[in-house]
């Protein structure tokens, strides 16, 4: 017996923390994911000047190309996550999207840049459905609040870091192109790290010990492979249930708020308040860093509250209601403020609890739908990203028509209201049950 095996199965040994290291790695991949996807928004003032783009609608179209590709690949990506090893999908997706990020530096027209963004959208698509599947296998129900915040925490963290890193790289090299190349190479290296450390199921991991494995398997029956083959038709009965429909609707509305702000805030700050590249980068970093801190705080509160014996419905309805109401009110007040520092502060307050919506990624497994969790999450993301693809174009039309961003901000306020209503419609205490006749 090897020394590794002896330490792994030594009686009385303290439990390892492999599952949390995996989700910290997923946080890193998520952050890189958003650094790469927001790179276009950060570099857009330079691209507009270099490519001589005169129309805000063209800017919206460039932003939307990523989301169209990303959206259309969500359901296929969810099916892949349910059929194949999530470790393989996550690693290869990361490596390929890193290559597309670097290739974007070679583009010299809006058409070729749009093609590169399509490639980025296609290759980034599998990460979240695969991560949701991974969470169902590795984490117990009362750990999934923190797990979902780590899984999806990269959105806020990556947007914050992207604002700092990319503006610094652009300033250092004097070129947005070199910034894209460096970001792409870093992403490829992260993909290799994911292949080395991530495993699809706990029992496959070489560094997990018996104490941690027993903890996972005792509280999580989906931590081992069921042996049942996934069929695409398995998803149909789930899509007829109110919980799943409300889940999809809530994620659509939340995503409209988050991605709308993510793509348009740089130009909003520049056009409305006259921010230069450094001021804009600093404001973006501050807002989205607070958003990330809020996200982790929310996950901790959810798990702690549920562990105390509180009903899941009470916990999640309360947390998601606070998230939606704070976001909507904060954005409304920001749109009515003429003070740039106050506007940044209000948006920071609005964004602090917004990412509590990340708990949505754990809901399919929480409701007993782990078998099709990848496909449900893929459908959820597909629906939201269709809107995320349309929203930049729609906002571009509004800005072009009105000459300002006030009406656009009101669209985000209405989306926050929709996020609130759909979240309250989900019955978290009622599992999604599919009988043999329905399946």
XYZ file of N, CA and C in Angstrom, residues 92-326:
705
model
N -11.312 21.394 -21.192
C -11.189 21.696 -22.616
C -11.877 23.005 -22.992
N -13.024 23.282 -22.368
C -13.718 24.545 -22.648
C -12.827 25.729 -22.287
N -12.159 25.644 -21.138
C -11.305 26.744 -20.692
C -10.129 26.963 -21.647
N -9.503 25.899 -22.064
C -8.364 26.007 -22.982
C -8.797 26.628 -24.315
N -9.940 26.191 -24.836
C -10.389 26.679 -26.145
C -10.809 28.143 -26.073
N -11.515 28.536 -24.994
C -11.920 29.945 -24.942
C -10.709 30.850 -24.728
N -9.670 30.357 -24.054
C -8.437 31.139 -23.936
C -7.817 31.407 -25.297
N -7.885 30.399 -26.170
C -7.346 30.570 -27.522
C -8.135 31.628 -28.291
N -9.457 31.619 -28.172
C -10.276 32.627 -28.866
C -10.039 34.027 -28.315
N -9.820 34.121 -26.992
C -9.529 35.432 -26.409
C -8.264 36.021 -27.014
N -7.235 35.193 -27.161
C -5.973 35.666 -27.740
C -6.128 36.006 -29.218
N -6.892 35.197 -29.952
C -7.080 35.401 -31.392
C -7.772 36.737 -31.676
N -8.614 37.210 -30.754
C -9.305 38.487 -30.955
C -8.329 39.642 -31.173
N -7.099 39.491 -30.675
C -6.088 40.543 -30.844
C -5.678 40.725 -32.303
N -5.973 39.736 -33.151
C -5.585 39.807 -34.568
C -6.657 40.456 -35.443
N -7.775 40.848 -34.831
C -8.900 41.374 -35.608
C -8.706 42.861 -35.929
N -9.045 43.211 -37.165
C -8.913 44.592 -37.604
C -10.201 45.139 -38.223
N -11.325 44.470 -37.958
C -12.623 44.958 -38.421
C -13.684 44.502 -37.437
N -14.830 45.173 -37.454
C -15.913 44.782 -36.551
C -16.397 43.366 -36.870
N -16.340 42.964 -38.169
C -16.810 41.633 -38.558
C -15.923 40.538 -37.948
N -14.608 40.666 -38.115
C -13.714 39.625 -37.592
C -13.719 39.613 -36.059
N -13.865 40.781 -35.444
C -13.947 40.827 -33.991
C -15.222 40.129 -33.510
N -16.304 40.327 -34.247
C -17.559 39.660 -33.898
C -17.410 38.143 -33.998
N -16.696 37.655 -35.015
C -16.467 36.207 -35.176
C -15.674 35.656 -33.995
N -14.648 36.393 -33.577
C -13.844 35.958 -32.424
C -14.701 35.894 -31.159
N -15.604 36.847 -31.007
C -16.486 36.851 -29.841
C -17.492 35.693 -29.896
N -17.909 35.319 -31.094
C -18.768 34.136 -31.237
C -18.024 32.893 -30.735
N -16.759 32.751 -31.144
C -15.959 31.613 -30.689
C -15.796 31.606 -29.177
N -15.614 32.792 -28.602
C -15.484 32.897 -27.150
C -16.790 32.463 -26.478
N -17.919 32.883 -27.028
C -19.212 32.524 -26.446
C -19.492 31.030 -26.503
N -19.179 30.409 -27.634
C -19.392 28.967 -27.789
C -18.553 28.181 -26.792
N -17.290 28.554 -26.642
C -16.373 27.778 -25.800
C -16.546 28.057 -24.307
N -17.067 29.238 -23.929
C -17.319 29.512 -22.515
C -18.611 28.864 -22.022
N -19.500 28.513 -22.938
C -20.844 28.060 -22.573
C -20.899 26.861 -21.623
N -20.014 25.858 -21.732
C -20.178 24.660 -20.884
C -19.828 24.845 -19.415
N -19.173 25.941 -19.038
C -18.632 26.041 -17.687
C -19.708 26.007 -16.607
N -20.753 26.814 -16.710
C -21.740 26.899 -15.641
C -22.622 25.656 -15.541
N -23.169 25.106 -16.636
C -23.913 23.848 -16.495
C -23.053 22.722 -15.915
N -21.788 22.655 -16.326
C -20.893 21.627 -15.788
C -20.604 21.879 -14.318
N -20.445 23.157 -13.947
C -20.211 23.492 -12.548
C -21.404 23.149 -11.673
N -22.624 23.367 -12.184
C -23.829 23.005 -11.434
C -23.900 21.504 -11.231
N -23.527 20.754 -12.240
C -23.488 19.294 -12.137
C -22.437 18.866 -11.107
N -21.305 19.519 -11.128
C -20.225 19.233 -10.182
C -20.687 19.502 -8.748
N -21.440 20.576 -8.557
C -21.919 20.933 -7.227
C -22.873 19.874 -6.689
N -23.727 19.333 -7.550
C -24.649 18.298 -7.122
C -23.939 17.041 -6.676
N -22.770 16.758 -7.253
C -22.017 15.551 -6.907
C -21.132 15.739 -5.684
N -20.607 16.944 -5.467
C -19.575 17.151 -4.463
C -20.069 17.761 -3.150
N -21.174 18.510 -3.153
C -21.574 19.249 -1.964
C -22.889 18.736 -1.390
N -22.997 18.774 -0.066
C -24.235 18.398 0.605
C -25.241 19.543 0.474
N -26.542 19.267 0.690
C -27.544 20.326 0.501
C -27.280 21.603 1.294
N -26.772 21.488 2.534
C -26.546 22.695 3.338
C -25.189 23.334 3.071
N -24.464 22.852 2.072
C -23.213 23.486 1.642
C -23.379 24.192 0.302
N -24.533 24.026 -0.311
C -24.684 24.500 -1.692
C -24.937 25.996 -1.796
N -25.318 26.637 -0.697
C -25.400 28.094 -0.716
C -24.026 28.680 -0.955
N -23.053 28.245 -0.127
C -21.675 28.695 -0.320
C -21.122 28.204 -1.657
N -21.446 26.960 -2.002
C -20.933 26.402 -3.258
C -21.404 27.161 -4.471
N -22.698 27.515 -4.489
C -23.226 28.243 -5.651
C -22.649 29.644 -5.731
N -22.361 30.259 -4.564
C -21.756 31.587 -4.584
C -20.314 31.526 -5.096
N -19.594 30.450 -4.736
C -18.235 30.274 -5.269
C -18.294 29.968 -6.762
N -19.213 29.088 -7.148
C -19.336 28.710 -8.553
C -19.614 29.920 -9.432
N -20.522 30.776 -8.982
C -20.927 31.919 -9.791
C -20.265 33.221 -9.342
N -19.412 33.135 -8.296
C -18.767 34.339 -7.778
C -17.795 34.968 -8.742
N -17.337 34.176 -9.704
C -16.399 34.708 -10.680
C -16.973 35.822 -11.521
N -18.313 35.890 -11.627
C -18.930 36.947 -12.433
C -18.597 38.320 -11.869
N -18.847 38.491 -10.568
C -18.552 39.781 -9.945
C -17.052 39.989 -9.771
N -16.362 38.933 -9.303
C -14.919 39.055 -9.080
C -14.185 39.311 -10.388
N -14.555 38.578 -11.428
C -13.901 38.736 -12.726
C -14.161 40.096 -13.345
N -15.390 40.602 -13.174
C -15.700 41.929 -13.695
C -14.898 43.000 -12.968
N -14.764 42.826 -11.623
C -13.971 43.778 -10.839
C -12.500 43.698 -11.204
N -11.957 42.477 -11.225
C -10.538 42.303 -11.558
C -10.260 42.681 -13.002
N -11.223 42.354 -13.883
C -11.038 42.683 -15.288
C -10.889 44.174 -15.498
N -11.676 44.951 -14.756
C -11.585 46.402 -14.871
C -10.197 46.899 -14.497
N -9.612 46.284 -13.455
C -8.278 46.699 -13.007
C -7.193 46.124 -13.907
N -7.234 44.803 -14.112
C -6.170 44.121 -14.856
C -6.104 44.590 -16.305
N -7.263 44.648 -16.951
C -7.253 45.004 -18.375
C -6.909 46.478 -18.603
N -7.411 47.360 -17.736
C -7.025 48.763 -17.901
C -5.521 48.930 -17.648
N -4.983 48.169 -16.674
C -3.544 48.236 -16.414
C -2.753 47.674 -17.592
N -3.189 46.534 -18.134
C -2.486 45.930 -19.275
C -2.531 46.852 -20.495
N -3.699 47.454 -20.728
C -3.820 48.373 -21.863
C -2.873 49.554 -21.689
N -2.821 50.086 -20.469
C -1.933 51.224 -20.204
C -0.465 50.806 -20.281
N -0.147 49.611 -19.768
C 1.244 49.144 -19.745
C 1.778 48.902 -21.152
N 0.985 48.214 -21.974
C 1.430 47.895 -23.337
C 1.072 48.996 -24.336
N 0.165 49.884 -23.931
C -0.306 50.889 -24.877
C -1.130 50.274 -25.985
N -1.748 49.112 -25.700
C -2.468 48.376 -26.740
C -3.501 47.444 -26.111
N -4.727 47.538 -26.579
C -5.733 46.598 -26.110
C -5.465 45.210 -26.674
N -4.766 45.148 -27.819
C -4.475 43.852 -28.446
C -3.550 42.998 -27.573
N -2.486 43.590 -27.058
C -1.571 42.841 -26.200
C -2.262 42.416 -24.904
N -3.177 43.247 -24.408
C -3.938 42.883 -23.213
C -4.763 41.621 -23.467
N -5.352 41.512 -24.658
C -6.134 40.332 -25.014
C -5.249 39.085 -25.118
N -4.058 39.229 -25.676
C -3.139 38.087 -25.808
C -2.731 37.559 -24.437
N -2.342 38.463 -23.540
C -1.926 38.056 -22.192
C -3.081 37.366 -21.470
N -4.281 37.917 -21.585
C -5.450 37.308 -20.948
C -5.711 35.911 -21.504
N -5.571 35.737 -22.807
C -5.803 34.435 -23.428
C -4.815 33.379 -22.963
N -3.540 33.737 -22.875
C -2.519 32.790 -22.411
C -2.780 32.385 -20.964
N -3.144 33.352 -20.132
C -3.468 33.047 -18.739
C -4.634 32.081 -18.624
N -5.626 32.234 -19.486
C -6.793 31.353 -19.477
C -6.412 29.922 -19.844
N -5.577 29.761 -20.844
C -5.135 28.420 -21.253
C -4.409 27.716 -20.109
N -3.587 28.436 -19.380
C -2.879 27.859 -18.237
C -3.862 27.431 -17.142
N -4.920 28.212 -16.942
C -5.944 27.850 -15.958
C -6.670 26.573 -16.370
N -6.875 26.386 -17.669
C -7.511 25.168 -18.158
C -6.679 23.927 -17.852
N -5.368 24.046 -17.977
C -4.474 22.924 -17.649
C -4.527 22.618 -16.152
N -4.617 23.653 -15.320
C -4.736 23.462 -13.873
C -6.043 22.732 -13.539
N -7.136 23.097 -14.222
C -8.426 22.455 -13.982
C -8.360 20.962 -14.306
N -7.703 20.609 -15.395
C -7.570 19.194 -15.770
C -6.796 18.416 -14.707
N -5.778 19.043 -14.142
C -4.944 18.374 -13.138
C -5.711 18.124 -11.839
N -6.562 19.068 -11.391
C -7.114 18.954 -10.038
C -8.572 18.496 -9.971
N -9.410 18.870 -10.908
C -10.837 18.555 -10.810
C -11.104 17.094 -11.154
N -12.057 16.477 -10.423
C -12.580 15.153 -10.752
C -14.100 15.235 -10.748
N -14.743 14.381 -11.538
C -16.193 14.435 -11.668
C -16.902 13.986 -10.398
N -16.397 12.926 -9.761
C -17.008 12.388 -8.540
C -15.983 12.316 -7.420
N -16.430 12.456 -6.156
C -15.498 12.460 -5.020
C -14.606 11.225 -4.929
N -15.164 10.039 -5.194
C -14.365 8.824 -5.026
C -13.221 8.727 -6.047
N -13.263 9.557 -7.098
C -12.214 9.526 -8.119
C -10.992 10.355 -7.737
N -11.128 11.211 -6.727
C -10.061 12.176 -6.453
C -8.932 11.550 -5.630
N -7.673 11.718 -6.062
C -6.555 11.089 -5.349
C -6.236 11.710 -4.002
N -6.717 12.935 -3.731
C -6.333 13.628 -2.506
C -7.433 13.687 -1.445
N -8.588 13.070 -1.714
C -9.664 13.073 -0.723
C -9.447 11.926 0.253
N -9.711 12.147 1.555
C -9.559 11.052 2.511
C -10.933 10.489 2.892
N -10.923 9.435 3.677
C -12.157 8.724 3.997
C -13.135 9.613 4.766
N -12.628 10.453 5.674
C -13.510 11.291 6.475
C -14.319 12.247 5.596
N -13.650 12.879 4.641
C -14.375 13.789 3.752
C -15.306 13.018 2.827
N -14.845 11.879 2.312
C -15.669 11.071 1.421
C -16.928 10.584 2.133
N -16.779 10.149 3.390
C -17.931 9.690 4.159
C -18.910 10.837 4.420
N -18.365 12.021 4.716
C -19.221 13.190 4.951
C -20.074 13.487 3.719
N -19.462 13.442 2.554
C -20.187 13.763 1.318
C -21.234 12.698 1.010
N -20.822 11.419 1.043
C -21.729 10.348 0.641
C -22.874 10.148 1.630
N -22.624 10.429 2.919
C -23.677 10.271 3.928
C -24.816 11.256 3.705
N -24.484 12.483 3.315
C -25.492 13.537 3.192
C -25.898 13.827 1.752
N -25.257 13.168 0.806
C -25.509 13.487 -0.602
C -25.538 12.212 -1.431
N -26.725 11.638 -1.674
C -26.819 10.392 -2.444
C -26.417 10.540 -3.905
N -26.322 11.771 -4.410
C -25.939 11.975 -5.811
C -24.430 12.120 -5.981
N -23.665 11.795 -4.926
C -22.207 11.941 -4.996
C -21.538 10.784 -5.718
N -22.320 9.759 -6.071
C -21.779 8.635 -6.834
C -22.560 8.495 -8.122
N -21.934 7.937 -9.115
C -22.561 7.787 -10.423
C -23.729 6.825 -10.328
N -24.878 7.215 -10.857
C -26.081 6.390 -10.726
C -26.078 5.190 -11.654
N -25.359 5.284 -12.733
C -25.329 4.194 -13.710
C -26.426 4.319 -14.755
N -27.413 5.202 -14.523
C -28.485 5.407 -15.497
C -28.023 6.343 -16.598
N -28.280 5.958 -17.814
C -27.870 6.766 -18.960
C -28.850 7.921 -19.165
N -28.294 9.096 -19.368
C -29.119 10.275 -19.599
C -29.668 10.272 -21.011
N -30.965 10.615 -21.141
C -31.596 10.789 -22.445
C -32.170 12.201 -22.500
N -32.107 12.818 -23.666
C -32.593 14.195 -23.802
C -34.066 14.299 -23.425
N -34.834 13.230 -23.677
C -36.263 13.253 -23.352
C -36.516 13.320 -21.844
N -35.500 13.007 -21.030
C -35.660 13.053 -19.570
C -36.011 14.448 -19.069
N -35.645 15.458 -19.826
C -35.830 16.836 -19.358
C -37.272 17.322 -19.506
N -38.045 16.744 -20.423
C -39.368 17.281 -20.767
C -40.325 17.417 -19.585
N -40.485 16.388 -18.734
C -41.440 16.536 -17.615
C -41.063 17.650 -16.644
N -39.779 17.910 -16.496
C -39.328 18.948 -15.567
C -39.700 20.341 -16.055
N -39.685 20.529 -17.368
C -39.956 21.847 -17.930
C -41.434 22.235 -17.863
N -42.280 21.320 -17.390
C -43.706 21.607 -17.246
C -44.063 22.041 -15.823
N -43.095 22.040 -14.916
C -43.376 22.298 -13.513
C -43.140 23.759 -13.161
N -44.010 24.297 -12.282
C -43.955 25.720 -11.950
C -42.610 26.130 -11.370
N -42.048 25.309 -10.515
C -40.764 25.646 -9.908
C -39.688 25.878 -10.958
N -39.656 25.001 -11.961
C -38.629 25.104 -13.001
C -38.895 26.323 -13.885
N -40.150 26.578 -14.216
C -40.490 27.737 -15.047
C -40.174 29.046 -14.315
N -40.475 29.090 -13.005
C -40.152 30.287 -12.225
C -38.641 30.469 -12.097
N -37.938 29.358 -11.975
C -36.477 29.388 -11.924
C -35.907 30.027 -13.190
N -36.418 29.602 -14.323
C -35.951 30.138 -15.605
C -36.299 31.626 -15.723
N -37.536 31.988 -15.360
C -37.962 33.383 -15.447
C -37.156 34.300 -14.541
N -36.895 33.850 -13.325
C -36.120 34.654 -12.384
C -34.699 34.877 -12.853
N -34.104 33.829 -13.427
C -32.728 33.960 -13.911
C -32.651 34.891 -15.122
N -33.670 34.861 -15.972
C -33.740 35.779 -17.115
C -33.752 37.229 -16.625
N -34.604 37.511 -15.644
C -34.735 38.887 -15.150
C -33.475 39.342 -14.429
N -32.923 38.478 -13.570
C -31.675 38.817 -12.891
C -30.564 39.100 -13.906
N -30.439 38.237 -14.906
C -29.358 38.369 -15.892
C -29.490 39.650 -16.697
N -30.734 40.070 -16.951
C -30.950 41.330 -17.663
C -30.326 42.489 -16.887
N -30.490 42.465 -15.564
C -29.897 43.507 -14.728
C -28.378 43.419 -14.742
N -27.863 42.245 -14.437
C -26.416 42.118 -14.253
C -25.646 42.332 -15.555
N -26.047 41.642 -16.614
C -25.298 41.753 -17.868
C -25.523 43.092 -18.554
N -26.718 43.652 -18.360
C -26.943 44.986 -18.914
C -25.991 46.000 -18.309
N -25.832 45.954 -16.979
C -24.902 46.872 -16.316
C -23.453 46.535 -16.670
N -23.140 45.256 -16.726
C -21.763 44.847 -17.006
C -21.283 45.368 -18.366
N -22.151 45.310 -19.372
C -21.728 45.692 -20.725
C -21.777 47.196 -20.967
N -22.694 47.910 -20.283
C -22.885 49.320 -20.603
C -22.327 50.300 -19.576
N -21.966 49.838 -18.393
C -21.467 50.772 -17.382
C -20.232 51.563 -17.815
N -19.230 50.938 -18.484
C -18.066 51.739 -18.888
C -18.443 52.959 -19.732
N -19.295 52.745 -20.747
C -19.707 53.877 -21.583
C -20.669 54.802 -20.830
N -21.483 54.236 -19.941
C -22.382 55.056 -19.125
C -21.587 56.042 -18.280
N -20.551 55.555 -17.615
C -19.721 56.439 -16.793
C -18.989 57.476 -17.648
N -18.533 57.046 -18.811
C -17.790 57.963 -19.683
C -18.706 59.053 -20.244
N -19.869 58.657 -20.761
C -20.762 59.614 -21.427
C -21.558 60.477 -20.447
N -21.984 59.873 -19.330
C -22.839 60.601 -18.388
C -22.043 61.468 -17.427
N -20.902 60.951 -16.959
C -20.147 61.655 -15.916
C -18.746 62.076 -16.352
N -18.383 61.786 -17.611
C -17.091 62.220 -18.130
C -15.902 61.479 -17.541
N -16.081 60.218 -17.098
C -14.971 59.454 -16.533
C -13.932 59.147 -17.603
N -12.645 59.246 -17.245
C -11.591 58.759 -18.143
C -11.378 57.274 -17.868
N -10.418 56.637 -18.579
C -10.224 55.188 -18.492
C -9.873 54.752 -17.071
N -9.059 55.538 -16.359
C -8.672 55.157 -14.995
C -9.839 55.297 -14.025
N -10.580 56.381 -14.140
C -11.740 56.589 -13.265
C -12.799 55.518 -13.515
N -13.018 55.206 -14.794
C -13.993 54.192 -15.149
C -13.584 52.829 -14.602
N -12.289 52.490 -14.779
C -11.792 51.212 -14.280
C -11.896 51.116 -12.768
N -11.585 52.213 -12.082
C -11.680 52.231 -10.622
C -13.107 52.073 -10.137
N -14.047 52.762 -10.802
C -15.457 52.668 -10.424
C -15.988 51.251 -10.648
N -15.657 50.669 -11.803
C -16.092 49.299 -12.103
C -15.521 48.325 -11.081
N -14.248 48.483 -10.759
C -13.601 47.578 -9.807
C -14.266 47.680 -8.439
N -14.545 48.889 -7.984
C -15.162 49.104 -6.667
C -16.553 48.472 -6.620
N -17.357 48.740 -7.630
C -18.735 48.237 -7.651
C -18.767 46.716 -7.673
N -17.984 46.105 -8.566
C -18.072 44.659 -8.724
C -17.288 43.898 -7.652
N -16.306 44.551 -7.028
C -15.642 43.913 -5.892
C -16.607 43.838 -4.706
N -17.360 44.905 -4.469
C -18.378 44.866 -3.421
C -19.458 43.841 -3.755
N -19.770 43.720 -5.033
C -20.735 42.719 -5.478
C -20.234 41.314 -5.128
N -18.941 41.061 -5.345
C -18.342 39.761 -5.034
C -18.358 39.505 -3.528
N -17.987 40.507 -2.731
C -18.008 40.359 -1.271
C -19.431 40.074 -0.797
N -20.382 40.796 -1.364
C -21.783 40.562 -1.022
C -22.228 39.161 -1.372
N -21.753 38.663 -2.500
C -22.114 37.325 -2.950
C -21.649 36.260 -1.956
N -20.394 36.333 -1.537
C -19.863 35.359 -0.574
C -20.578 35.490 0.771
N -20.848 36.727 1.181
C -21.564 36.954 2.435
C -22.949 36.324 2.391
N -23.638 36.494 1.272
C -24.974 35.923 1.127
C -24.966 34.411 1.206
N -23.997 33.764 0.549
C -23.901 32.308 0.594
C -23.675 31.796 1.998
N -22.817 32.488 2.755
C -22.537 32.104 4.142
C -23.797 32.227 4.999
N -24.517 33.349 4.835
C -25.735 33.566 5.621
C -26.780 32.500 5.305
N -26.960 32.188 4.023
C -27.948 31.180 3.629
C -27.663 29.827 4.276
N -26.410 29.363 4.168
C -26.068 28.058 4.732
C -26.162 28.060 6.250
N -25.703 29.138 6.883
C -25.752 29.229 8.345
C -27.203 29.230 8.827
N -28.049 29.979 8.138
C -29.459 30.084 8.504
C -30.164 28.740 8.326
N -29.895 28.069 7.222
C -30.512 26.765 6.975
C -30.008 25.711 7.955
N -28.737 25.764 8.305
C -28.180 24.818 9.278
C -28.799 24.993 10.665
N -29.334 26.186 10.945
C -29.956 26.436 12.245
C -31.333 25.793 12.351
N -31.815 25.244 11.237
C -33.113 24.576 11.236
C -34.207 25.343 10.535
N -33.909 26.522 9.998
C -34.920 27.322 9.309
C -35.345 26.638 8.010
N -36.601 26.830 7.633
C -37.105 26.250 6.399
C -36.447 26.912 5.187
N -36.179 26.089 4.180
C -35.514 26.594 2.978
C -36.324 27.701 2.324
N -37.655 27.554 2.291
C -38.512 28.580 1.693
C -38.306 29.934 2.355
N -38.308 29.950 3.675
C -38.161 31.198 4.412
C -36.811 31.840 4.130
N -35.752 31.023 4.160
C -34.398 31.535 3.966
C -34.227 32.121 2.573
N -34.554 31.335 1.562
C -34.274 31.764 0.196
C -35.234 32.853 -0.278
N -36.484 32.779 0.108
C -37.401 33.861 -0.259
C -36.961 35.193 0.347
N -36.555 35.164 1.608
C -36.107 36.396 2.263
C -34.856 36.958 1.599
N -33.864 36.097 1.372
C -32.597 36.553 0.807
C -32.769 37.067 -0.626
N -33.553 36.356 -1.421
C -33.735 36.761 -2.814
C -34.592 38.024 -2.918
N -35.543 38.203 -1.993
C -36.349 39.430 -1.990
C -35.475 40.640 -1.661
N -34.609 40.505 -0.664
C -33.678 41.588 -0.327
C -32.786 41.907 -1.530
N -32.312 40.856 -2.201
C -31.443 41.021 -3.368
C -32.126 41.837 -4.457
N -33.348 41.448 -4.818
C -34.057 42.099 -5.925
C -34.471 43.530 -5.578
N -35.013 43.731 -4.380
C -35.501 45.072 -3.996
C -34.350 46.063 -3.884
N -33.253 45.644 -3.251
C -32.095 46.537 -3.106
C -31.527 46.922 -4.468
